[in-house]
Short mmCIF file of C-alpha atoms and ligand atoms in Angstrom, two decimals:
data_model
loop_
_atom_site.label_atom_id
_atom_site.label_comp_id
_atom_site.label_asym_id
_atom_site.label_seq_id
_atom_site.Cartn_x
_atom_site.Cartn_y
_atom_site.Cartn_z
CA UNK A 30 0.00 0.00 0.00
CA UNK A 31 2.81 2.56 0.74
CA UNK A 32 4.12 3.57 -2.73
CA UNK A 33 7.79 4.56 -2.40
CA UNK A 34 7.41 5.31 -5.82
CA UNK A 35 6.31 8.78 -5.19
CA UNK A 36 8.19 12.08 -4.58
CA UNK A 37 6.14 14.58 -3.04
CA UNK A 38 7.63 18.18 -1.50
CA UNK A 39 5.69 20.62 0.75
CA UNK A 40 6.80 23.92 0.78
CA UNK A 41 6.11 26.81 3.09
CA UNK A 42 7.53 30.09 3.66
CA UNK A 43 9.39 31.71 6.64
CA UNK A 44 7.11 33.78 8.71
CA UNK A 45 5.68 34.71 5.66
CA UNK A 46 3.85 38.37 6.59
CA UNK A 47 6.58 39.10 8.78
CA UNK A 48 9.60 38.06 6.66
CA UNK A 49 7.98 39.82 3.92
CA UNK A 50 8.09 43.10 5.82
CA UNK A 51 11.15 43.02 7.13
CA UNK A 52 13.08 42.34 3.86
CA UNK A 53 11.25 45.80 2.66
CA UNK A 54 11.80 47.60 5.93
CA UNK A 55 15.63 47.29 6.78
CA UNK A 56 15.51 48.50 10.10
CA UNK A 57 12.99 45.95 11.22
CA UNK A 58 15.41 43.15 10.43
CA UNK A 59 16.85 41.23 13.53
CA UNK A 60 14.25 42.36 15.50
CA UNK A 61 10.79 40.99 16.78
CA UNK A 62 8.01 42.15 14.17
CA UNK A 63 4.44 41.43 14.95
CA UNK A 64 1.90 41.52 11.86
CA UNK A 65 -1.49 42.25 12.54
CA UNK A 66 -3.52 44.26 14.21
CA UNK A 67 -2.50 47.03 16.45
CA UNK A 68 -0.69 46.47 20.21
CA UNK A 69 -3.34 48.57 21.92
CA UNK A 70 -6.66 46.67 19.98
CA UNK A 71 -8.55 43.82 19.72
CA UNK A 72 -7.08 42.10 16.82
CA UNK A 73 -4.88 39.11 16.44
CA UNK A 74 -1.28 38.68 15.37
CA UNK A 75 -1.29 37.25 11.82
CA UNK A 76 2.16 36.19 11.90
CA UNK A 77 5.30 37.14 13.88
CA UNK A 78 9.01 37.17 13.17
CA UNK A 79 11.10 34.17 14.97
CA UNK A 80 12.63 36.63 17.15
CA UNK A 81 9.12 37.37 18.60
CA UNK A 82 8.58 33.58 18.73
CA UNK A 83 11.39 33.75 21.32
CA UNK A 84 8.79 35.73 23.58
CA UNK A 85 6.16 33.33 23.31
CA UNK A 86 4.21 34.89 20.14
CA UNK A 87 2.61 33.37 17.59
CA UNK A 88 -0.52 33.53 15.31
CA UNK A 89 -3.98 33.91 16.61
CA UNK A 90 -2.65 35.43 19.65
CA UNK A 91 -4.40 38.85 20.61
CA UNK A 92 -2.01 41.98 19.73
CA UNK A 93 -3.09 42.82 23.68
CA UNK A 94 -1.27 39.97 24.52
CA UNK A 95 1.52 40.05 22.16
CA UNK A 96 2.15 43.55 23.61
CA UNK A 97 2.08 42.18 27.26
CA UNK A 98 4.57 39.46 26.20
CA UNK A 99 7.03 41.44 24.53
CA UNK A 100 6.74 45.47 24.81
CA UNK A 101 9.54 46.48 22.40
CA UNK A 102 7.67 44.10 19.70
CA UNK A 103 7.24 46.38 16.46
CA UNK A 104 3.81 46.15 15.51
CA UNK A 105 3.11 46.36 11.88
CA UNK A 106 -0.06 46.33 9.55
CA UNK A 107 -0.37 43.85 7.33
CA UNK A 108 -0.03 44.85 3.01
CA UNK A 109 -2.17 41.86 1.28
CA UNK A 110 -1.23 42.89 -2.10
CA UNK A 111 2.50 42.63 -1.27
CA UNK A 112 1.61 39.06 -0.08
CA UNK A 113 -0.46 38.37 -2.93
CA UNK A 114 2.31 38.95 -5.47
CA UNK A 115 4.96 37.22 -3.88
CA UNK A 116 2.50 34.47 -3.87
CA UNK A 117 2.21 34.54 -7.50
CA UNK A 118 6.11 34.69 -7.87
CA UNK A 119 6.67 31.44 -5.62
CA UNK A 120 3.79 29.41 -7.72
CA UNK A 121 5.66 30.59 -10.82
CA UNK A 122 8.65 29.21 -9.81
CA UNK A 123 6.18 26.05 -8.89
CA UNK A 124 4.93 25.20 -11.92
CA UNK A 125 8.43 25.24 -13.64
CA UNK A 126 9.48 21.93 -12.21
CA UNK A 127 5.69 20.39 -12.09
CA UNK A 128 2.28 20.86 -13.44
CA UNK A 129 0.90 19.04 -9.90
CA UNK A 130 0.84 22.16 -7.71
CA UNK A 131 -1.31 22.15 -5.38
CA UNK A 132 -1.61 25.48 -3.61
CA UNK A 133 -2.80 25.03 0.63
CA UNK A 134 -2.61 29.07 1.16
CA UNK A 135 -0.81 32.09 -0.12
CA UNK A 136 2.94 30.49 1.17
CA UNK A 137 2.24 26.73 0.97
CA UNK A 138 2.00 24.28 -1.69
CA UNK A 139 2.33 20.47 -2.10
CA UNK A 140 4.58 19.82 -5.44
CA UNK A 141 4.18 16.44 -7.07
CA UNK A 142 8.06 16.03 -8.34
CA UNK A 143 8.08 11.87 -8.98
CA UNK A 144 8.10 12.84 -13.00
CA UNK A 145 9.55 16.81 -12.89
CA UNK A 146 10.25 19.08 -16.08
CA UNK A 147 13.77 19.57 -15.07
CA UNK A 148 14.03 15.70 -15.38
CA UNK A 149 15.86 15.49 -11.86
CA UNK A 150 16.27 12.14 -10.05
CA UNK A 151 16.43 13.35 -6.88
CA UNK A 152 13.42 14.81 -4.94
CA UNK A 153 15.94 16.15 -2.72
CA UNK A 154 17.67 18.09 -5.58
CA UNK A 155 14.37 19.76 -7.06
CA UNK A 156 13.25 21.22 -3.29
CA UNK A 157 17.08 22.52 -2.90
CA UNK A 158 16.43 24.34 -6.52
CA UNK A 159 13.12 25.71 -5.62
CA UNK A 160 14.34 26.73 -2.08
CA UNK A 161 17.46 28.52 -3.73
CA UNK A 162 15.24 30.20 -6.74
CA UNK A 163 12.44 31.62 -4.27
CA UNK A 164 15.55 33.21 -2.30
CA UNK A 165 16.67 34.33 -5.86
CA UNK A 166 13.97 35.35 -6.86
CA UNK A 167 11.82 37.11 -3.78
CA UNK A 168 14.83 37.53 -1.15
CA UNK A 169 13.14 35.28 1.19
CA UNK A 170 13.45 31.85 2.84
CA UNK A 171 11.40 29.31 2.51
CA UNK A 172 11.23 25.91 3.81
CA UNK A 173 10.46 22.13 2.58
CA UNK A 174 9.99 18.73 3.22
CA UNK A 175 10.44 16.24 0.99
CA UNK A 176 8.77 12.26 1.25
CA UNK A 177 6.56 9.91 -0.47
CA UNK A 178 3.42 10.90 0.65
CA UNK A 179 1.82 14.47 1.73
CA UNK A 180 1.47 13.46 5.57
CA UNK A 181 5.58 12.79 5.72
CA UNK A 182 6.35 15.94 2.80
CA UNK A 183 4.09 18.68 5.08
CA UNK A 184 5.37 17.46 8.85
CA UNK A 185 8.44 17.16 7.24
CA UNK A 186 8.72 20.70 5.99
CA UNK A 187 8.01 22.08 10.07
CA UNK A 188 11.05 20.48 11.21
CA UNK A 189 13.83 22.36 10.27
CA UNK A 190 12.15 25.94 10.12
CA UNK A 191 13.35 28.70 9.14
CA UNK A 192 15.59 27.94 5.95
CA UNK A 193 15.28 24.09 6.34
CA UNK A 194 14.71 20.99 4.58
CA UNK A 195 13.86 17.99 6.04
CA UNK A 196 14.04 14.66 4.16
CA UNK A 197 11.63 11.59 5.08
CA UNK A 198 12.73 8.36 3.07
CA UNK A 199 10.80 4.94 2.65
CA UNK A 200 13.40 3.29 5.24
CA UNK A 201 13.16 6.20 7.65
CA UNK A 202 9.56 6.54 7.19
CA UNK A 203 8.44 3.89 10.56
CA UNK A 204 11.03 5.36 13.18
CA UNK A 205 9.91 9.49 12.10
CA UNK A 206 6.43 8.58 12.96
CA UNK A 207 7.09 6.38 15.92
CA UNK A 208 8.49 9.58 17.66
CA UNK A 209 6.18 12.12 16.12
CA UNK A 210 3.93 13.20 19.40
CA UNK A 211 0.34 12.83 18.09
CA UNK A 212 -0.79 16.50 17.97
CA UNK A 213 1.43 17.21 15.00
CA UNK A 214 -0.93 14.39 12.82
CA UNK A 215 -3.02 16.61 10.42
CA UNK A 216 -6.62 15.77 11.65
CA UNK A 217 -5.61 16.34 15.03
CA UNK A 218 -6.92 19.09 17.18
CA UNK A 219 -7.17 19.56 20.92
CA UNK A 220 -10.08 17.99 21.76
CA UNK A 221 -8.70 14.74 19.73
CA UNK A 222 -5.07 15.35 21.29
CA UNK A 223 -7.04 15.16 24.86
CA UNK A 224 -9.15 11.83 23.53
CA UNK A 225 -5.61 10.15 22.74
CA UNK A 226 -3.95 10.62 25.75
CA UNK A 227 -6.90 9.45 28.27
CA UNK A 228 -6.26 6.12 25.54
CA UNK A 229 -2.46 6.11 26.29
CA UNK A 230 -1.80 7.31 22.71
CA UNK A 231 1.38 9.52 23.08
CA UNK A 232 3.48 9.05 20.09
CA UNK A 233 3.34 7.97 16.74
CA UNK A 234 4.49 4.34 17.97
CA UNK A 235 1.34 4.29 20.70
CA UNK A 236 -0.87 4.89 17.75
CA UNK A 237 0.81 1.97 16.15
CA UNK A 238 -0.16 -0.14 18.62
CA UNK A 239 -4.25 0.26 18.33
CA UNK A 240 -5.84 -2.69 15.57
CA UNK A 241 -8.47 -1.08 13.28
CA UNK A 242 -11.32 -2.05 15.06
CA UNK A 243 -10.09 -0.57 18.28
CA UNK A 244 -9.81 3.30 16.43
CA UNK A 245 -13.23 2.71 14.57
CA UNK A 246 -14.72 2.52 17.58
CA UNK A 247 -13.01 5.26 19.61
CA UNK A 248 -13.05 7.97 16.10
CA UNK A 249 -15.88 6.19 14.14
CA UNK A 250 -14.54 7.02 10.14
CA UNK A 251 -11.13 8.93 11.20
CA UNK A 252 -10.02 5.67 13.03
CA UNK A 253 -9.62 4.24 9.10
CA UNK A 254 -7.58 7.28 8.89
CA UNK A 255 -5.42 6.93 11.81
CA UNK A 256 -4.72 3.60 11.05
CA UNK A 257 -3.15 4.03 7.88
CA UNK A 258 -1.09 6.90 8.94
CA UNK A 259 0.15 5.25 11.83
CA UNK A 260 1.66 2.76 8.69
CA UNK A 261 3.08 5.68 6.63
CA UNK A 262 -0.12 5.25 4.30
CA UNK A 263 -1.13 8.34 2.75
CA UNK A 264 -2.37 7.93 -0.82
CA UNK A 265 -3.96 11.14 -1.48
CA UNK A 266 -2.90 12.48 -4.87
CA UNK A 267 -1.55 16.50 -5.37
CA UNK A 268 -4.72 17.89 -7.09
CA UNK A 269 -3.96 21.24 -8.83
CA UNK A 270 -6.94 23.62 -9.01
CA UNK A 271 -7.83 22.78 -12.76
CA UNK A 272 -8.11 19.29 -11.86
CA UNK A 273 -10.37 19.61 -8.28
CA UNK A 274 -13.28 18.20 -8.15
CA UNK A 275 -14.71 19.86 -5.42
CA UNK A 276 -14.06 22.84 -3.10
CA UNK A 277 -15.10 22.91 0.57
CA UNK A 278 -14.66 24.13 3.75
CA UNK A 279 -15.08 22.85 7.71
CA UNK A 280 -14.19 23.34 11.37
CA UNK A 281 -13.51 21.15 13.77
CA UNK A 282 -15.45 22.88 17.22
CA UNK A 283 -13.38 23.89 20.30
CA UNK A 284 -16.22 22.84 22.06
CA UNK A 285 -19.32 20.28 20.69
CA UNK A 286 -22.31 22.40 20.32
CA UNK A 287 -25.79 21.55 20.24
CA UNK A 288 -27.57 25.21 19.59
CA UNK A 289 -28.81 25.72 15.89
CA UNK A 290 -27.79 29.47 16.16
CA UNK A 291 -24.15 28.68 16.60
CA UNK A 292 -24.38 26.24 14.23
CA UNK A 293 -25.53 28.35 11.46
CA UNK A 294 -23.34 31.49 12.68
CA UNK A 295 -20.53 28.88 11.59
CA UNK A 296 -22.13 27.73 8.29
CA UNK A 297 -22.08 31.54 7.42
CA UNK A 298 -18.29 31.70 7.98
CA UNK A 299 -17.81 28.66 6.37
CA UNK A 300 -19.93 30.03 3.16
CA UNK A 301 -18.06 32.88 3.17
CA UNK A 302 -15.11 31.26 2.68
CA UNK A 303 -15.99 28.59 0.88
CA UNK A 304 -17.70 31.71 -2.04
CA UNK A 305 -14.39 33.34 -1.88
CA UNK A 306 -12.18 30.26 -2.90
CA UNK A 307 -14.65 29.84 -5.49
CA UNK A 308 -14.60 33.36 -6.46
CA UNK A 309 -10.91 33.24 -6.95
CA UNK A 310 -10.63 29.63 -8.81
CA UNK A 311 -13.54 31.38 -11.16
CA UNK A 312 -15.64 28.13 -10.75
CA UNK A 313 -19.27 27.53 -9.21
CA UNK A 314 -21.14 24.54 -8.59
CA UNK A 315 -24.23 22.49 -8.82
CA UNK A 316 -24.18 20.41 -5.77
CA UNK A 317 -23.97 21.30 -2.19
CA UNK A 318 -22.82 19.08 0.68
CA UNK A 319 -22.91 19.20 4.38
CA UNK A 320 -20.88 17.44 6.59
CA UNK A 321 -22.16 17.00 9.86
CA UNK A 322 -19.89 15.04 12.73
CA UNK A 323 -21.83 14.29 15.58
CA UNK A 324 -20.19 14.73 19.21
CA UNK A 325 -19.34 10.86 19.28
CA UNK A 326 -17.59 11.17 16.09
CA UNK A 327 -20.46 9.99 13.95
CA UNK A 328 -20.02 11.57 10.50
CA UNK A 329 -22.71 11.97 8.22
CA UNK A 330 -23.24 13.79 4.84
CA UNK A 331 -26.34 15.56 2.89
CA UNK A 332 -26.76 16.73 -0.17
CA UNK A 333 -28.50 19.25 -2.57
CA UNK A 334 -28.26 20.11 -6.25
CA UNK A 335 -29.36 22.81 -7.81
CA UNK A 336 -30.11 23.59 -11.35
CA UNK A 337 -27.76 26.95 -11.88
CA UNK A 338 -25.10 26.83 -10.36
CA UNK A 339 -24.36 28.18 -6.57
CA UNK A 340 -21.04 30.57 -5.58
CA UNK A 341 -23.39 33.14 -3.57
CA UNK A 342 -22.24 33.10 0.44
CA UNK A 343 -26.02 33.65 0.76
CA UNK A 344 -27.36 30.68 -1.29
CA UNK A 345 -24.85 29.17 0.26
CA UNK A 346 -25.74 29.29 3.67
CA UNK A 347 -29.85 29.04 2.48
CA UNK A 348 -28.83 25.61 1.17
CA UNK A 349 -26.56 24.40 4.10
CA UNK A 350 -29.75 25.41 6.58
CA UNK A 351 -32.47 23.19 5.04
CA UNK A 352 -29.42 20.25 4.86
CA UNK A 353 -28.75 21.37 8.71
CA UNK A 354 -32.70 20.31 8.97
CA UNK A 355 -32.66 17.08 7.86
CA UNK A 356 -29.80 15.93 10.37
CA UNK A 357 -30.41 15.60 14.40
CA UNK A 358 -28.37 18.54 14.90
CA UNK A 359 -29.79 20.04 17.73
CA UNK A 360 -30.80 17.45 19.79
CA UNK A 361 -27.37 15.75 19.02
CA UNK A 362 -24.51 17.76 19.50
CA UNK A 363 -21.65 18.41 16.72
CA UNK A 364 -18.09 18.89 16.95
CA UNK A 365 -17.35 19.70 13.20
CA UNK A 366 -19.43 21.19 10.59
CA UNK A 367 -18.55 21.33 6.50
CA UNK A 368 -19.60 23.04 3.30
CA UNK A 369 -18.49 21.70 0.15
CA UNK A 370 -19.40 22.64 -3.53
CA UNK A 371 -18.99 19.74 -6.01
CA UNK A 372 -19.44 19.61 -9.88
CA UNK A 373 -17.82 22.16 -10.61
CA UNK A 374 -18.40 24.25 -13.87
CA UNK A 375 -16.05 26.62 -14.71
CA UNK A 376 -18.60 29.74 -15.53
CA UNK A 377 -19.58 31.52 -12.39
CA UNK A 378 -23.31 31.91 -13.62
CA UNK A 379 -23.80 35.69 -13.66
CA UNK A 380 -27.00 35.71 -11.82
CA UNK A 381 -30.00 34.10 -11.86
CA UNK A 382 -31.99 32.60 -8.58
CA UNK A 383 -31.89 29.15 -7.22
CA UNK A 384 -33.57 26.45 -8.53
CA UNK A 385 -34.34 23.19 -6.74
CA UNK A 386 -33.97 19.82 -8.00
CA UNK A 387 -34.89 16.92 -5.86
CA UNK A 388 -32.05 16.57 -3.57
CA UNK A 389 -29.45 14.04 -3.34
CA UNK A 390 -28.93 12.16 0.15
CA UNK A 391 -25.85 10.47 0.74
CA UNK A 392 -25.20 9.83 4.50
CA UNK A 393 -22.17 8.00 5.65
CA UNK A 394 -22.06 5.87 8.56
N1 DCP B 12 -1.77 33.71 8.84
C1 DCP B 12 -2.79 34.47 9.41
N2 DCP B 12 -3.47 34.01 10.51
C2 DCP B 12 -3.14 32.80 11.07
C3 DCP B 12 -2.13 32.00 10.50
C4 DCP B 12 -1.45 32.50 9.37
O1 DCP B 12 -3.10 35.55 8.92
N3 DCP B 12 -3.81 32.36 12.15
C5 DCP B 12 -1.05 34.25 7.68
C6 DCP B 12 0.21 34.96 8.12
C7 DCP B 12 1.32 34.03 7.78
C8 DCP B 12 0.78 33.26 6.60
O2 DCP B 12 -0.63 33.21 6.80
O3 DCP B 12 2.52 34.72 7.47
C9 DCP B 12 1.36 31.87 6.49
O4 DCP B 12 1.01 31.08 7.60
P1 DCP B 12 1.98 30.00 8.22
O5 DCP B 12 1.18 29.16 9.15
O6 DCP B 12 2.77 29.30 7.14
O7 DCP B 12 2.97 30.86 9.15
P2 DCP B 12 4.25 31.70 8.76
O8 DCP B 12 4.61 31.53 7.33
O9 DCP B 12 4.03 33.08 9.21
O10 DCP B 12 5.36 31.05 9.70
P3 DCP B 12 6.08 29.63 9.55
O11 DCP B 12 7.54 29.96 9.42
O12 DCP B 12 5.77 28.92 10.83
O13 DCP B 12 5.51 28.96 8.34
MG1 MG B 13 4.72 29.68 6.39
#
């Protein structure tokens, strides 16, 4: 099942914001930069430079806090359209070693190199190249992780940070994730971090340890997923934009909730978002699905099509609250709601209102 076969690279920028503004501000270089709101507000820190990680900083902290933590911080607002262009500068240099980009955010991209246009061998080689052309080319660092699967290439890439690259072979594959403590497993959050240590589940190798049965029964359809990447068994393919099939959003809960309000407060950020990604990828679609995972990790799915085709946060949302209906949210509660649009066309249909067809049901377990 593990296919050695494949070389996959995750790459991710440096304190992205930050770095950015300090290689266009000299005199904030070598010094801790906070990027985000202001010191004395409520906002949140974006992104900081590593010398403000040395106080304790880091993203989604409140600029209040940030202040508190380190006083002489420089606090800086953020310039999207700077970002924005370096991100199209790094994707350039992407796509000229491989077609199979697939972009995760402005700084961060999984690179499918097995069969590259530069015709290198090595994996190792191509990240080194793009690593030395986006310091060419932008005057920042970036770093990457290189394996044969997107699990290994993206915990890979956090190891060495900044300027590093971290290399996960086939061989080395079963002692990396026997030490890997289990919150850095994508798919793992707090509340699941908690859940695995009350089961003894510290490390990569603990996780090892549990049969199939044993984490279908503890994380319902996640313990299929736990199991394989316990065994270095990640098969998802690199999907570039052109080729996705679908594009979605969800959120795992801090807490399960069982009030409808809340629930649909999310489903309105989650529209939002997921009307923006479409918005940028130019595409809409005709079917809507919502994922609903119940507190004991039941997931479930339903689904709506429509007859034009839906990229509206608003028919968004209108759609994902008669789904929301037809599930026992409410008297169950959820810990992780999802929007996803599927068949894709690749006209955003100027305008035009909603029309119904019968919908689709396709519940999981
Ligand atoms: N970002 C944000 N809010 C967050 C997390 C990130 O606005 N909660 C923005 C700012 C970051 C950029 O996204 O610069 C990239 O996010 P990363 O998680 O890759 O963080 P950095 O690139 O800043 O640092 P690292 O060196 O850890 O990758
Ligand atoms: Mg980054």
């Amino acid at each position: 099942m593990v296919d050695p076969r494949r070389k996959i690279i995750h790459v991710d920028m440096d304190a992205f914001y930050a770095a950015v503004e300090q290689r266009d501000q000299p005199q904030l270089r070598g010094k801790p930069v906070v990027v985000g709101g202001r010191p004395d507000s409520r906002g949140v820190v974006a992104t900081c430079s590593y010398e403000a990680r040395r106080f304790g900083i880091h993203s989604a902290m409140s600029c209040a806090r940030a202040y508190r933590l380190c006083p002489q911080a420089v606090f800086v607002r953020p310039r999207f359209d700077v970002y924005l262009k370096v991100s199209q500068e790094i994707r350039r240099i992407f796509f000229q070693y491989s077609d199979l980009v697939e972009p995760l955010s402005l700084d961060e991209a999984y690179l499918d190199v097995t069969c590259n246009k530069k015709n290198l061998q090595s994996a190792t080689w191509v990240a080194q190249s793009i690593r030395r052309d986006i310091r060419d080319q932008t005057a920042l660092t970036a770093s990457a992780g290189v394996s044969y699967n997107k699990f290994l290439a993206k915990i890979a890439s956090d190891m060495h940070k900044p300027d590093g690259l971290t290399v996960v072979t086939p061989e080395q594959a079963e002692a990396f994730i026997a030490e890997l403590p289990i919150r850095k497993f994508h798919g793992v959050g707090r509340v699941t971090e908690k859940k695995m240590h009350r089961l003894g589940i510290m490390t990569g190798y603990d996780l090892r340890q549990h049969d199939l049965d044993d984490l279908i029964r503890e994380f319902g359809k996640s313990g299929h997923y736990f199991f394989n990447i316990a065994r270095g068994i990640d098969l998802r393919p690199v999907t570039p934009d052109r080729l996705r099939k679908s594009i979605g959003k969800e959120l795992t809960l801090k807490e399960d909730i069982a009030d409808i309000g809340q629930m649909l407060t999310i489903l309105g950020g989650l529209a939002d978002k997921v009307s923006a990604s479409l918005k940028q990828k130019q595409t809409s679609g005709l079917t809507l699905t919502l994922k609903v995972k119940y507190a004991d990790f039941q997931l479930i799915t339903r689904s709506i099509s429509s007859a034009t085709a839906i990229h509206k946060a608003e028919d968004i949302l209108l759609l994902a609250e008669q789904l929301l209906k037809r599930t026992a949210a409410g008297q169950r509660a959820v810990r992780l709601l999802g929007v996803t649009i599927s068949q894709l066309t690749n006209e955003v249909s100027a305008s035009g209102s909603l029309q119904l067809e019968l919908p689709l049901d396709s519940s999981g377990a």
